[in-house]
Amino acid sequence: MKHSLWGNRNFVTFFSANALSNLGNWFDFVAVLILFRYTWQADPLLIALIPVMYAIPSILLGQFAGVFADRKDKLKILIYSDWIRGVLTLVLVFTPFPFLALALIFLRNTAGAISLPAQQGLVRRIVEEEDIMKAVTMNGSLFQLVKVVGPLIGGSLTAAFSPSFSIAINSASFLLSGVILLFIRPKEQEANEQKEKQGEEVGFWTSWKEGWSFVLKSRILTASLLYGIVTTLTIQMIDAQFVTLFSEVFPERAELTGWVISAIGIGSLLVVLALNKLDGIKKYGWFFGTASLLIGVMTGGFGFLNASTFLFIVIVLGLLGGIGNGLAFTAVNYLIQKEPPKEAIGRVSGIVDSTLSLLFIIGPLLGGLLIHQLGVTMAFRMIGFCLLGVGFVGIVFQNLIWKRARRDANEHVRRREMQANSNA
């Protein structure tokens, strides 16, 4: 019998808290950039350290956070993480020096890195199996919407008041998010499982190795992670270079970079909303392969732009890339929820998060080097053709690359049925 996910009180509560903390985060990010540049007159190199402070905690702690989340109460981790981030953000409001602000940002994102695997694990424990796809796409829609709306509202509030005002709003949003999460009531069966698991915990390193074992022994997880690494690395090589390309091809249209970034966000949002109608993913190759193809079309297409190109074409290319990004985003989050055993979601999530976060630092460095050697248009063409090839291989050979995906899913279903029968 079909039922609405909005009838799940726990999920609605979780979704509301997630919306609040995510929106505040984007208020904060814009405000911090303005604070560093306009208030403190910080050097560009110092400003470049801001996204690094966001990425390093996930790189260093993502996998260990996953182990921690699988061994402890996920809901408590989320609540305390929100409150710790709220307090650190409040301290950031009164910080007089940029280096101290960077340290606080690092500590705050360390608490955020610890909470991410717990968030993934909690979704599986408060949502029924048949609603996982809808939960993933609803959270994905929220994430993409906030990426578009958050900077606009945050920038407007910062301009109207001050960076400190927007940062203070983020502090309040984190604190309130933690309070809202207090109203989640996990099912009694889940609470009993948590107590039993705490009573039979294995060593930390053993648990960490088990997490990698789940990934490496699952063909679909291994193939998807490798595909994600290749695609993410190539995307990150050009992600920060849009402004370089457009300043060379359209020197009189400084606003075009913002338009394209917004088009990518809108494309991602639209496709994630459309995917909400699906019950699940049966062929991962269509998602990962098509995502790579579309992002390749956007990237390679940008490499062939010239001064006479209609701006409409540039925006359409951005929308196509956004659709590809939305497909990949949905597939990654769905497989994290669906493929590993329930007790290993935190560890698998931590492995994926730490691995992909590393590429957010390596990718831009490689991209800058490639552009320095080949020139910006040739670099975009080369990366675009690589993505097209990766996407083509993923679609045509998906039965070979993900050949055990369906069998693994059936094994998980049988395992759940056996567990249900034994409990009965």
Short mmCIF file of C-alpha atoms in Angstrom, two decimals:
data_model
loop_
_atom_site.label_atom_id
_atom_site.label_comp_id
_atom_site.label_asym_id
_atom_site.label_seq_id
_atom_site.Cartn_x
_atom_site.Cartn_y
_atom_site.Cartn_z
CA MET A 1 0.00 0.00 0.00
CA LYS A 2 1.41 3.38 -1.02
CA HIS A 3 1.87 6.00 1.66
CA SER A 4 3.43 9.46 1.80
CA LEU A 5 6.87 9.91 3.29
CA TRP A 6 5.56 13.17 4.75
CA GLY A 7 3.45 11.03 7.05
CA ASN A 8 6.65 9.79 8.69
CA ARG A 9 7.02 12.13 11.67
CA ASN A 10 10.64 11.20 12.27
CA PHE A 11 11.63 11.97 8.68
CA VAL A 12 9.76 15.30 8.66
CA THR A 13 11.60 16.28 11.85
CA PHE A 14 14.94 15.18 10.40
CA PHE A 15 14.24 17.01 7.11
CA SER A 16 13.32 20.23 8.94
CA ALA A 17 16.48 20.19 11.03
CA ASN A 18 18.59 19.43 7.96
CA ALA A 19 17.00 22.30 6.02
CA LEU A 20 17.68 24.74 8.83
CA SER A 21 21.35 23.83 9.30
CA ASN A 22 22.06 23.70 5.53
CA LEU A 23 20.49 27.08 4.85
CA GLY A 24 22.42 28.66 7.71
CA ASN A 25 25.62 27.10 6.40
CA TRP A 26 25.30 28.88 3.05
CA PHE A 27 24.49 32.18 4.78
CA ASP A 28 27.71 31.67 6.69
CA PHE A 29 29.92 30.72 3.72
CA VAL A 30 29.13 33.91 1.82
CA ALA A 31 29.47 36.01 4.96
CA VAL A 32 32.87 34.53 5.79
CA LEU A 33 34.18 35.31 2.29
CA ILE A 34 32.96 38.91 2.57
CA LEU A 35 34.36 39.20 6.10
CA PHE A 36 37.82 38.06 4.99
CA ARG A 37 38.00 40.21 1.87
CA TYR A 38 36.09 43.40 2.66
CA THR A 39 36.47 43.73 6.45
CA TRP A 40 39.92 42.27 7.05
CA GLN A 41 41.34 42.97 3.56
CA ALA A 42 42.80 39.46 3.60
CA ASP A 43 45.33 38.31 1.01
CA PRO A 44 43.93 36.09 -1.80
CA LEU A 45 46.15 33.23 -0.60
CA LEU A 46 44.57 33.47 2.83
CA ILE A 47 41.10 33.47 1.28
CA ALA A 48 42.06 30.36 -0.71
CA LEU A 49 42.56 28.56 2.61
CA ILE A 50 38.85 28.91 3.48
CA PRO A 51 37.58 26.05 1.23
CA VAL A 52 40.61 24.01 2.33
CA MET A 53 39.45 24.33 5.95
CA TYR A 54 36.09 22.99 4.80
CA ALA A 55 37.60 19.98 3.00
CA ILE A 56 40.48 18.82 5.24
CA PRO A 57 38.34 17.54 8.17
CA SER A 58 36.44 15.17 5.84
CA ILE A 59 39.69 13.98 4.27
CA LEU A 60 41.41 13.29 7.59
CA LEU A 61 38.48 12.13 9.70
CA GLY A 62 35.77 10.91 7.30
CA GLN A 63 36.57 7.20 7.60
CA PHE A 64 37.07 7.30 11.38
CA ALA A 65 33.86 9.30 11.74
CA GLY A 66 32.09 6.51 9.86
CA VAL A 67 33.37 3.90 12.33
CA PHE A 68 32.35 6.15 15.23
CA ALA A 69 28.85 6.65 13.80
CA ASP A 70 28.31 2.90 13.35
CA ARG A 71 29.36 2.21 16.95
CA LYS A 72 27.47 4.99 18.72
CA ASP A 73 24.01 6.55 18.87
CA LYS A 74 23.63 8.37 15.55
CA LEU A 75 20.93 10.73 16.77
CA LYS A 76 23.03 11.94 19.71
CA ILE A 77 26.00 12.47 17.40
CA LEU A 78 23.88 14.73 15.18
CA ILE A 79 22.45 16.71 18.09
CA TYR A 80 25.80 17.33 19.79
CA SER A 81 27.43 18.11 16.45
CA ASP A 82 24.84 20.80 15.72
CA TRP A 83 25.24 22.32 19.16
CA ILE A 84 29.05 22.30 19.01
CA ARG A 85 28.96 23.93 15.57
CA GLY A 86 26.45 26.49 16.87
CA VAL A 87 28.74 27.49 19.74
CA LEU A 88 31.86 27.64 17.53
CA THR A 89 29.95 29.75 15.00
CA LEU A 90 28.89 32.13 17.76
CA VAL A 91 32.53 32.50 18.81
CA LEU A 92 33.36 33.22 15.16
CA VAL A 93 31.09 36.28 15.31
CA PHE A 94 33.43 37.91 17.85
CA THR A 95 36.71 36.77 16.28
CA PRO A 96 39.01 39.74 15.45
CA PHE A 97 41.70 37.94 13.40
CA PRO A 98 41.52 35.89 10.16
CA PHE A 99 43.92 33.15 11.34
CA LEU A 100 41.81 32.55 14.46
CA ALA A 101 38.73 32.47 12.22
CA LEU A 102 40.37 29.80 10.03
CA ALA A 103 41.06 27.69 13.13
CA LEU A 104 37.42 28.00 14.25
CA ILE A 105 36.19 27.10 10.75
CA PHE A 106 38.41 24.02 10.82
CA LEU A 107 37.09 22.93 14.23
CA ARG A 108 33.51 23.57 13.19
CA ASN A 109 33.85 21.51 10.02
CA THR A 110 35.52 18.76 12.02
CA ALA A 111 32.26 18.47 13.98
CA GLY A 112 30.40 18.52 10.66
CA ALA A 113 32.58 15.74 9.20
CA ILE A 114 31.79 13.55 12.20
CA SER A 115 28.05 14.13 11.78
CA LEU A 116 27.79 13.27 8.05
CA PRO A 117 28.08 9.44 8.35
CA ALA A 118 25.69 9.55 11.31
CA GLN A 119 23.20 11.45 9.16
CA GLN A 120 23.39 8.82 6.40
CA GLY A 121 22.97 6.01 8.91
CA LEU A 122 20.02 7.64 10.67
CA VAL A 123 18.03 7.98 7.42
CA ARG A 124 18.04 4.19 6.96
CA ARG A 125 16.78 3.77 10.54
CA ILE A 126 13.83 6.16 10.34
CA VAL A 127 12.67 5.48 6.76
CA GLU A 128 11.05 2.32 5.41
CA GLU A 129 12.89 0.38 2.67
CA GLU A 130 10.40 1.31 -0.04
CA ASP A 131 10.81 5.02 0.78
CA ILE A 132 14.62 5.22 0.58
CA MET A 133 14.66 6.64 -2.97
CA LYS A 134 12.14 9.32 -2.04
CA ALA A 135 14.09 10.22 1.09
CA VAL A 136 17.32 10.49 -0.90
CA THR A 137 15.76 12.69 -3.59
CA MET A 138 13.97 14.91 -1.05
CA ASN A 139 17.22 15.52 0.82
CA GLY A 140 18.97 15.99 -2.52
CA SER A 141 16.36 18.53 -3.63
CA LEU A 142 16.88 20.42 -0.39
CA PHE A 143 20.66 20.40 -0.85
CA GLN A 144 20.46 21.69 -4.43
CA LEU A 145 17.82 24.31 -3.60
CA VAL A 146 19.85 25.65 -0.70
CA LYS A 147 22.93 25.89 -2.95
CA VAL A 148 20.96 28.22 -5.24
CA VAL A 149 18.91 30.20 -2.71
CA GLY A 150 21.30 30.26 0.26
CA PRO A 151 24.08 32.40 -1.26
CA LEU A 152 21.52 34.86 -2.70
CA ILE A 153 19.77 35.39 0.64
CA GLY A 154 23.02 35.25 2.60
CA GLY A 155 24.71 37.79 0.34
CA SER A 156 21.70 40.11 0.56
CA LEU A 157 21.54 39.94 4.36
CA THR A 158 25.28 40.46 4.64
CA ALA A 159 25.09 43.52 2.37
CA ALA A 160 22.08 44.93 4.27
CA PHE A 161 23.48 44.35 7.75
CA SER A 162 26.96 42.85 8.22
CA PRO A 163 28.89 39.57 7.88
CA SER A 164 28.59 39.07 11.63
CA PHE A 165 24.81 39.20 11.37
CA SER A 166 24.69 36.35 8.82
CA ILE A 167 27.19 34.31 10.83
CA ALA A 168 25.04 34.81 13.95
CA ILE A 169 22.00 33.52 12.01
CA ASN A 170 23.97 30.36 11.18
CA SER A 171 24.84 29.91 14.85
CA ALA A 172 21.16 30.13 15.77
CA SER A 173 20.22 27.72 12.96
CA PHE A 174 22.66 25.08 14.23
CA LEU A 175 21.45 25.41 17.83
CA LEU A 176 17.79 25.23 16.78
CA SER A 177 18.48 22.29 14.48
CA GLY A 178 19.87 20.35 17.43
CA VAL A 179 16.75 21.14 19.45
CA ILE A 180 14.45 19.96 16.62
CA LEU A 181 16.36 16.65 16.38
CA LEU A 182 15.45 15.95 20.02
CA PHE A 183 11.91 15.19 18.82
CA ILE A 184 12.98 12.22 16.68
CA ARG A 185 11.86 8.94 18.24
CA PRO A 186 13.62 5.94 16.64
CA LYS A 187 11.56 2.77 16.36
CA GLU A 188 11.80 0.48 19.37
CA GLN A 189 13.36 -2.25 17.24
CA GLU A 190 16.12 0.15 16.14
CA ALA A 191 16.77 1.22 19.72
CA ASN A 192 17.10 -2.42 20.81
CA GLU A 193 19.50 -3.13 17.94
CA GLN A 194 21.64 -0.18 19.06
CA LYS A 195 21.82 -1.49 22.63
CA GLU A 196 22.70 -5.01 21.48
CA LYS A 197 25.41 -3.67 19.17
CA GLN A 198 26.98 -1.58 21.94
CA GLY A 199 27.14 -4.69 24.07
CA GLU A 200 29.15 -6.65 21.49
CA GLU A 201 31.46 -3.99 20.01
CA VAL A 202 34.65 -5.09 18.32
CA GLY A 203 37.85 -3.08 18.25
CA PHE A 204 37.96 0.27 16.45
CA TRP A 205 40.51 -0.84 13.83
CA THR A 206 38.68 -4.10 13.26
CA SER A 207 35.50 -2.13 12.65
CA TRP A 208 37.36 0.19 10.25
CA LYS A 209 38.72 -2.77 8.26
CA GLU A 210 35.23 -4.28 8.14
CA GLY A 211 34.01 -1.06 6.51
CA TRP A 212 36.57 -1.37 3.71
CA SER A 213 35.73 -5.04 3.42
CA PHE A 214 32.07 -4.19 2.76
CA VAL A 215 33.15 -1.83 -0.04
CA LEU A 216 35.76 -4.04 -1.68
CA LYS A 217 33.65 -7.21 -1.57
CA SER A 218 30.65 -5.48 -3.16
CA ARG A 219 31.11 -5.13 -6.91
CA ILE A 220 28.58 -2.30 -7.12
CA LEU A 221 30.19 -0.27 -4.31
CA THR A 222 33.71 -0.73 -5.68
CA ALA A 223 32.72 0.09 -9.27
CA SER A 224 30.65 3.09 -8.22
CA LEU A 225 33.42 4.46 -6.00
CA LEU A 226 35.97 4.15 -8.80
CA TYR A 227 33.55 5.76 -11.24
CA GLY A 228 32.90 8.53 -8.75
CA ILE A 229 36.64 9.14 -8.30
CA VAL A 230 37.29 9.47 -12.04
CA THR A 231 34.27 11.71 -12.66
CA THR A 232 34.75 13.89 -9.58
CA LEU A 233 38.46 14.38 -10.26
CA THR A 234 37.86 15.56 -13.83
CA ILE A 235 35.00 17.85 -12.73
CA GLN A 236 37.09 19.43 -9.98
CA MET A 237 39.89 20.11 -12.47
CA ILE A 238 37.69 22.68 -14.23
CA ASP A 239 35.11 23.62 -11.58
CA ALA A 240 37.10 26.62 -10.30
CA GLN A 241 38.26 27.60 -13.80
CA PHE A 242 34.92 28.72 -15.24
CA VAL A 243 35.82 32.31 -14.45
CA THR A 244 39.17 31.87 -16.23
CA LEU A 245 37.49 30.54 -19.37
CA PHE A 246 34.70 33.13 -19.50
CA SER A 247 37.06 36.03 -18.80
CA GLU A 248 39.05 34.97 -21.86
CA VAL A 249 36.14 34.21 -24.22
CA PHE A 250 33.65 36.84 -22.96
CA PRO A 251 35.81 39.55 -21.33
CA GLU A 252 32.89 42.01 -21.24
CA ARG A 253 30.44 39.63 -19.52
CA ALA A 254 31.72 39.27 -15.95
CA GLU A 255 28.25 38.17 -14.79
CA LEU A 256 28.31 35.05 -16.96
CA THR A 257 30.15 32.94 -14.38
CA GLY A 258 27.36 33.49 -11.86
CA TRP A 259 24.71 32.70 -14.47
CA VAL A 260 26.36 29.40 -15.38
CA ILE A 261 26.80 28.35 -11.75
CA SER A 262 23.12 29.12 -11.14
CA ALA A 263 22.15 27.16 -14.29
CA ILE A 264 24.10 24.15 -13.03
CA GLY A 265 22.33 24.40 -9.67
CA ILE A 266 18.90 24.69 -11.31
CA GLY A 267 19.60 21.71 -13.59
CA SER A 268 20.63 19.61 -10.58
CA LEU A 269 17.54 20.65 -8.64
CA LEU A 270 15.14 19.87 -11.50
CA VAL A 271 16.48 16.38 -12.15
CA VAL A 272 16.54 15.45 -8.46
CA LEU A 273 12.91 16.58 -8.16
CA ALA A 274 12.02 14.47 -11.21
CA LEU A 275 13.79 11.41 -9.77
CA ASN A 276 11.55 11.58 -6.70
CA LYS A 277 8.91 9.72 -8.73
CA LEU A 278 11.14 6.64 -8.99
CA ASP A 279 10.96 3.80 -6.47
CA GLY A 280 14.65 2.94 -6.78
CA ILE A 281 17.66 2.49 -9.04
CA LYS A 282 18.02 -0.80 -10.89
CA LYS A 283 20.75 0.12 -13.40
CA TYR A 284 23.48 2.26 -11.87
CA GLY A 285 25.26 2.45 -15.22
CA TRP A 286 22.52 4.63 -16.68
CA PHE A 287 22.91 7.11 -13.83
CA PHE A 288 26.71 7.28 -13.59
CA GLY A 289 27.26 6.93 -17.34
CA THR A 290 24.66 9.52 -18.34
CA ALA A 291 25.92 11.89 -15.65
CA SER A 292 29.46 11.69 -17.03
CA LEU A 293 28.20 12.14 -20.60
CA LEU A 294 26.19 15.27 -19.79
CA ILE A 295 28.96 16.85 -17.74
CA GLY A 296 31.33 16.00 -20.60
CA VAL A 297 29.01 17.73 -23.09
CA MET A 298 29.00 20.84 -20.89
CA THR A 299 32.77 20.86 -20.32
CA GLY A 300 33.74 20.04 -23.90
CA GLY A 301 31.13 22.47 -25.22
CA PHE A 302 32.61 25.26 -23.12
CA GLY A 303 35.96 24.51 -24.75
CA PHE A 304 34.53 25.41 -28.18
CA LEU A 305 32.95 28.72 -27.17
CA ASN A 306 33.93 31.90 -28.96
CA ALA A 307 32.94 35.55 -28.81
CA SER A 308 30.10 35.05 -31.32
CA THR A 309 28.43 32.18 -29.38
CA PHE A 310 24.88 32.93 -28.24
CA LEU A 311 24.65 33.22 -24.46
CA PHE A 312 21.58 30.97 -24.59
CA ILE A 313 23.86 28.08 -25.65
CA VAL A 314 26.17 28.73 -22.69
CA ILE A 315 23.23 28.57 -20.26
CA VAL A 316 21.85 25.39 -21.88
CA LEU A 317 25.26 23.74 -21.52
CA GLY A 318 25.23 24.70 -17.85
CA LEU A 319 21.76 23.18 -17.40
CA LEU A 320 22.92 19.91 -19.03
CA GLY A 321 25.92 19.76 -16.72
CA GLY A 322 23.63 20.39 -13.76
CA ILE A 323 21.37 17.50 -14.80
CA GLY A 324 24.42 15.24 -14.95
CA ASN A 325 25.53 16.45 -11.52
CA GLY A 326 22.06 15.73 -10.10
CA LEU A 327 22.07 12.19 -11.53
CA ALA A 328 25.47 11.41 -10.00
CA PHE A 329 24.52 12.99 -6.67
CA THR A 330 21.34 10.93 -6.42
CA ALA A 331 23.05 7.67 -7.42
CA VAL A 332 25.85 8.06 -4.86
CA ASN A 333 23.49 8.84 -1.98
CA TYR A 334 21.06 6.07 -2.96
CA LEU A 335 23.72 3.37 -3.13
CA ILE A 336 25.13 4.47 0.26
CA GLN A 337 21.67 3.91 1.73
CA LYS A 338 20.73 0.77 -0.20
CA GLU A 339 23.78 -1.37 -0.90
CA PRO A 340 25.70 -1.82 2.38
CA PRO A 341 24.19 -3.57 5.42
CA LYS A 342 22.36 -1.21 7.74
CA GLU A 343 25.05 -1.53 10.41
CA ALA A 344 27.81 -0.44 7.98
CA ILE A 345 26.24 2.65 6.37
CA GLY A 346 28.27 5.06 8.51
CA ARG A 347 31.57 3.43 7.58
CA VAL A 348 30.75 3.23 3.87
CA SER A 349 29.58 6.85 3.92
CA GLY A 350 32.80 7.91 5.64
CA ILE A 351 34.94 6.08 3.08
CA VAL A 352 33.09 7.70 0.15
CA ASP A 353 33.14 11.15 1.77
CA SER A 354 36.85 11.13 2.66
CA THR A 355 37.87 9.75 -0.74
CA LEU A 356 35.87 12.26 -2.78
CA SER A 357 36.80 15.17 -0.46
CA LEU A 358 40.48 14.54 -1.22
CA LEU A 359 39.72 15.21 -4.88
CA PHE A 360 38.40 18.68 -4.02
CA ILE A 361 42.01 19.64 -3.25
CA ILE A 362 43.87 17.52 -5.84
CA GLY A 363 41.49 18.34 -8.73
CA PRO A 364 41.90 22.15 -8.80
CA LEU A 365 45.70 21.82 -8.55
CA LEU A 366 45.82 19.40 -11.51
CA GLY A 367 43.38 21.58 -13.43
CA GLY A 368 45.49 24.67 -12.90
CA LEU A 369 48.59 22.79 -14.07
CA LEU A 370 46.79 21.45 -17.15
CA ILE A 371 45.51 24.91 -18.11
CA HIS A 372 48.99 26.34 -17.63
CA GLN A 373 50.39 23.75 -20.04
CA LEU A 374 47.63 23.57 -22.69
CA GLY A 375 45.62 26.76 -22.35
CA VAL A 376 42.13 27.05 -20.90
CA THR A 377 40.05 26.17 -24.01
CA MET A 378 42.15 23.14 -24.92
CA ALA A 379 42.06 21.92 -21.31
CA PHE A 380 38.25 22.14 -21.28
CA ARG A 381 38.05 20.23 -24.57
CA MET A 382 40.40 17.51 -23.35
CA ILE A 383 38.59 17.02 -20.04
CA GLY A 384 35.23 17.09 -21.82
CA PHE A 385 36.27 14.32 -24.23
CA CYS A 386 37.58 12.25 -21.29
CA LEU A 387 34.23 12.56 -19.50
CA LEU A 388 32.38 11.63 -22.70
CA GLY A 389 34.52 8.50 -23.00
CA VAL A 390 33.98 7.55 -19.36
CA GLY A 391 30.22 8.05 -19.73
CA PHE A 392 30.07 6.03 -22.94
CA VAL A 393 31.95 3.12 -21.30
CA GLY A 394 29.66 3.25 -18.27
CA ILE A 395 26.49 2.97 -20.35
CA VAL A 396 27.64 0.43 -22.95
CA PHE A 397 29.47 -1.88 -20.53
CA GLN A 398 27.30 -1.39 -17.46
CA ASN A 399 26.30 -5.07 -17.32
CA LEU A 400 29.97 -5.94 -17.05
CA ILE A 401 31.02 -3.15 -14.67
CA TRP A 402 28.00 -3.53 -12.37
CA LYS A 403 27.17 -7.13 -13.24
CA ARG A 404 26.65 -8.23 -9.65
CA ALA A 405 24.56 -5.23 -8.65
CA ARG A 406 21.19 -6.97 -8.96
CA ARG A 407 22.43 -10.14 -7.27
CA ASP A 408 23.85 -8.14 -4.35
CA ALA A 409 20.52 -6.36 -3.97
CA ASN A 410 18.65 -9.68 -3.95
CA GLU A 411 21.03 -11.01 -1.30
CA HIS A 412 20.26 -7.99 0.87
CA VAL A 413 16.53 -8.56 0.44
CA ARG A 414 16.88 -12.25 1.35
CA ARG A 415 18.97 -11.34 4.38
CA ARG A 416 16.29 -8.94 5.61
CA GLU A 417 13.55 -11.52 5.05
CA MET A 418 15.52 -14.15 6.98
CA GLN A 419 16.08 -11.69 9.83
CA ALA A 420 12.38 -10.80 9.90
CA ASN A 421 11.43 -14.49 9.98
CA SER A 422 13.86 -15.23 12.80
CA ASN A 423 12.52 -12.30 14.84
CA ALA A 424 8.99 -13.54 14.27
#
